[in-house]
GROMACS .gro file of C-alpha atoms in nm:
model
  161
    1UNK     CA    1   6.042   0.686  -7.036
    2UNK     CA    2   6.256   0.864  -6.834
    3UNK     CA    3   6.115   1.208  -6.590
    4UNK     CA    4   6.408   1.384  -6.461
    5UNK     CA    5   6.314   1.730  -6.207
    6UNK     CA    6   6.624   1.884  -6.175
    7UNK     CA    7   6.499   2.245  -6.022
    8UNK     CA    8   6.784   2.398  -5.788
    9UNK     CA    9   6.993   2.729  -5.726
   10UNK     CA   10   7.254   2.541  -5.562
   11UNK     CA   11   7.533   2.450  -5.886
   12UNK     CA   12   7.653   2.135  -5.661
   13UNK     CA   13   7.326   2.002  -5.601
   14UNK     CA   14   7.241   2.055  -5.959
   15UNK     CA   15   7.552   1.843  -6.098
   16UNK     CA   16   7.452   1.617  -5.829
   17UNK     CA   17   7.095   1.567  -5.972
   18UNK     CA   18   7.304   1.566  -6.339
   19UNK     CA   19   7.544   1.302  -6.264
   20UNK     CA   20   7.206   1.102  -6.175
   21UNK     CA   21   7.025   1.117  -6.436
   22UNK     CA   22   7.345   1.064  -6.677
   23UNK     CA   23   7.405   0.781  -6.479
   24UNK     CA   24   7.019   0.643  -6.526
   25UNK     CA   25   7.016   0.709  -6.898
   26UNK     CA   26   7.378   0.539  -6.999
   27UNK     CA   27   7.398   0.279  -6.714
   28UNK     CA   28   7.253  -0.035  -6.940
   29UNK     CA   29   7.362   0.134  -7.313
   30UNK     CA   30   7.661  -0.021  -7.470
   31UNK     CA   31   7.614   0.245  -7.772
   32UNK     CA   32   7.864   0.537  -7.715
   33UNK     CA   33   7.651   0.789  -8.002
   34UNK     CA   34   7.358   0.677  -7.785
   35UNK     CA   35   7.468   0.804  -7.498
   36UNK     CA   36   7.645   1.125  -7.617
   37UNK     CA   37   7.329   1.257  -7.787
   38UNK     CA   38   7.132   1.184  -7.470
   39UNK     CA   39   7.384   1.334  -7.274
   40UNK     CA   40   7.404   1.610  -7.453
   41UNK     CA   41   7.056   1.650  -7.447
   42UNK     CA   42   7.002   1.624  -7.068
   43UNK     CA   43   7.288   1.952  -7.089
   44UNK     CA   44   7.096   2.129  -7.281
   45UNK     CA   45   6.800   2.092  -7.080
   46UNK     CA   46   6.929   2.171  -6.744
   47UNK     CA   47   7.224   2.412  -6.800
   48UNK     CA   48   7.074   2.763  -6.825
   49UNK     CA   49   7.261   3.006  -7.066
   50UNK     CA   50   7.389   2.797  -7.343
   51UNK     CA   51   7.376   2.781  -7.699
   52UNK     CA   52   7.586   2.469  -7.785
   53UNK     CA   53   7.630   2.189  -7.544
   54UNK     CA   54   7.802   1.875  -7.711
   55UNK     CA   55   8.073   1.647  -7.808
   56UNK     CA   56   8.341   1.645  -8.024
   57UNK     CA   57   8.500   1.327  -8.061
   58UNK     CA   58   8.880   1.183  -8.149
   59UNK     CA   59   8.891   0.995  -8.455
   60UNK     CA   60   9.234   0.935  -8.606
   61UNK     CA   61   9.414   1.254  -8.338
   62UNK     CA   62   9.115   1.484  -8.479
   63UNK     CA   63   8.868   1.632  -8.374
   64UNK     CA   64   8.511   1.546  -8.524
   65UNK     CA   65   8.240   1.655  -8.469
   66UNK     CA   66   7.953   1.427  -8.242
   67UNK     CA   67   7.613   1.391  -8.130
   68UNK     CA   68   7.522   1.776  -8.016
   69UNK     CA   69   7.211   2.049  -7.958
   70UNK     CA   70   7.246   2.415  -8.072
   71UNK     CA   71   7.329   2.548  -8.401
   72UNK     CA   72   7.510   2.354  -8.696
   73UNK     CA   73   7.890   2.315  -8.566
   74UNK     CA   74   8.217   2.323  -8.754
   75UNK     CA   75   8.272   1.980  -8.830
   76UNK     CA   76   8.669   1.843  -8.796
   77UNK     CA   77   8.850   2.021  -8.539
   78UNK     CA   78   9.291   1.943  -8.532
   79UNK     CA   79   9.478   1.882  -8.215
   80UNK     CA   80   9.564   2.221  -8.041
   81UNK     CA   81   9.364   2.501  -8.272
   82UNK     CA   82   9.065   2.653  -8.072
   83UNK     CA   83   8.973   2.597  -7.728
   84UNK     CA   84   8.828   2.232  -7.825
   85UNK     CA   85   9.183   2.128  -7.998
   86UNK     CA   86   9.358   2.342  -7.695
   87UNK     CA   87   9.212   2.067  -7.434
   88UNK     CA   88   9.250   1.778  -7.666
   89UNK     CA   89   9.610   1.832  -7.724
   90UNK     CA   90   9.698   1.906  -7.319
   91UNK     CA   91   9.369   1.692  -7.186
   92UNK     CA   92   9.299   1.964  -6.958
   93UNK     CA   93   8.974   2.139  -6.892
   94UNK     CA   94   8.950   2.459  -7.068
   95UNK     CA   95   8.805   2.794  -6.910
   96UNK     CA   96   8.736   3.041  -7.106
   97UNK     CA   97   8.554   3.396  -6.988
   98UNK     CA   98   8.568   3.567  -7.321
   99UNK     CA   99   8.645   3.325  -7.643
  100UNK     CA  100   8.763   3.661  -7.833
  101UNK     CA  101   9.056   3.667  -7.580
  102UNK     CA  102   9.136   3.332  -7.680
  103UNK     CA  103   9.429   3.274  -7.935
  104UNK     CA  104   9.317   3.120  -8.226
  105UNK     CA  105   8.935   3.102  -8.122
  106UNK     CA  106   8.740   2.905  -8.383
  107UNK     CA  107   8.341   3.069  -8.419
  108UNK     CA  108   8.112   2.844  -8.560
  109UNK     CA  109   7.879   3.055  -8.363
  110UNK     CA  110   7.970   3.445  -8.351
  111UNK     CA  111   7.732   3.443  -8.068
  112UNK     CA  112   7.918   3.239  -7.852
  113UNK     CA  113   8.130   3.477  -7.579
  114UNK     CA  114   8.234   3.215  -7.343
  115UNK     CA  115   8.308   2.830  -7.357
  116UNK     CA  116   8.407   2.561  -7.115
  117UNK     CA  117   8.548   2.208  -7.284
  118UNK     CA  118   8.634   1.900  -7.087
  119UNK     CA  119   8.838   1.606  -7.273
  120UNK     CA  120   8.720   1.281  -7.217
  121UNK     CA  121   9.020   1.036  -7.063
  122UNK     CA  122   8.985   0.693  -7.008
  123UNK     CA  123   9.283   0.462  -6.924
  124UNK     CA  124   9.470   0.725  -7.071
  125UNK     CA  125   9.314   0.740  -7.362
  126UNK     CA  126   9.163   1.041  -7.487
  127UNK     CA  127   8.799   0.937  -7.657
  128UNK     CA  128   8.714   1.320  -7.674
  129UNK     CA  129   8.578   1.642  -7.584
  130UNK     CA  130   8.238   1.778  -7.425
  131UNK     CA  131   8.187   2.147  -7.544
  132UNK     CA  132   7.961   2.387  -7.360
  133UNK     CA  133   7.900   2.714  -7.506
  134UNK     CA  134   7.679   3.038  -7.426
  135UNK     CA  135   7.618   3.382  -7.575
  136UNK     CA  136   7.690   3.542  -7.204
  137UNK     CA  137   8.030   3.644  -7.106
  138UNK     CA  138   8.216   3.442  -6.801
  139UNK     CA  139   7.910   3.173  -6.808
  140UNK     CA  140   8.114   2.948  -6.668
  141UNK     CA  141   8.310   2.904  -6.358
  142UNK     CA  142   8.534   2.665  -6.094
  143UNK     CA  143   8.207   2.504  -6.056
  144UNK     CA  144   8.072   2.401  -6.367
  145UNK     CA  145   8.420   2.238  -6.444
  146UNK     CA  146   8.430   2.058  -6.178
  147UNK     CA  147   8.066   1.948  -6.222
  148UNK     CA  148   8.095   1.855  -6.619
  149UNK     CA  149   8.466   1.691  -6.519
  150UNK     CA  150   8.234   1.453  -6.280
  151UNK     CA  151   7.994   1.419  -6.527
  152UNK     CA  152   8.248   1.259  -6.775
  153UNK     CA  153   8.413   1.069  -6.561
  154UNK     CA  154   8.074   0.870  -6.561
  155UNK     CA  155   8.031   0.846  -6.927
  156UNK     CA  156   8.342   0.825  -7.059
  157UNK     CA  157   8.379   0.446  -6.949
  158UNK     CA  158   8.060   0.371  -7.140
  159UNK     CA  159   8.174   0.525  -7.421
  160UNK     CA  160   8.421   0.258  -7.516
  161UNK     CA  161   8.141  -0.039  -7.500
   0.00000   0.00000   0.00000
């Protein structure tokens, strides 16, 4: 149904090409678990280096966990514990080179070394948090934030139907 070539070096032209094809695959779908499993699907498939790419989503101020790929995840999540809870409870992108560094680091995967999470802020209201994790230290950089920040700035609208 839908034949998405994302094949670049270049990290802005490849969140270019993502924002795309999230855009195609969430444009006309009202259902917000819809989109964040194909979302996090489309991640998965493009992002080298990862081992978890998904959502965790606010229900009630906590953390729980949503549509995902990679390993079974730890489920409920509160409000400023672990680098998920840490950008829920400020609602700002979290960086994170080396997740053992990280005060109060919660492992559902002991292979996971690095971690970037984005909350999810619409009209001021926080809906969630998309969590990226990989097995290789410093995975992440400037770019990727900026890249997944763009990306959920286009889904987090259809996420409240």
């Amino acid at each position: 149904m839908y034949a998405f070539d994302i094949d670049t070096a270049d990290k802005t032209e490849l969140y270019r090409d993502l924002a795309a094809a999230l855009d195609a695959l969430t444009a006309d779908e009202p259902d917000a678990i819809a989109n964040m499993a194909n979302v996090s699907a489309l991640i998965w498939q493009y992002l080298p280096g990862l081992n978890w790419a998904g959502f965790y989503r606010n229900v009630n101020d906590e953390l729980v966990l949503g549509p995902f790929q990679g390993k079974a995840a730890c489920i409920r999540i509160p409000f400023g514990k672990g680098v998920c809870g840490t950008a829920a409870a400020t609602r700002e992108t979290q960086l994170v080179e080396d997740v053992h560094a990280f005060p109060g680091h919660i492992a559902c995967d002991a292979a996971s070394r690095s971690e970037l999470v984005v909350p999810i802020v619409v009209q001021g209201v926080l809906l969630g948090v998309l969590d990226l994790d990989s097995p290789d230290p410093a995975r992440f950089d400037a770019g990727d934030a900026a890249g997944c920040e763009a990306l959920m700035r286009i889904l987090g609208p259809r996420l409240v139907g």
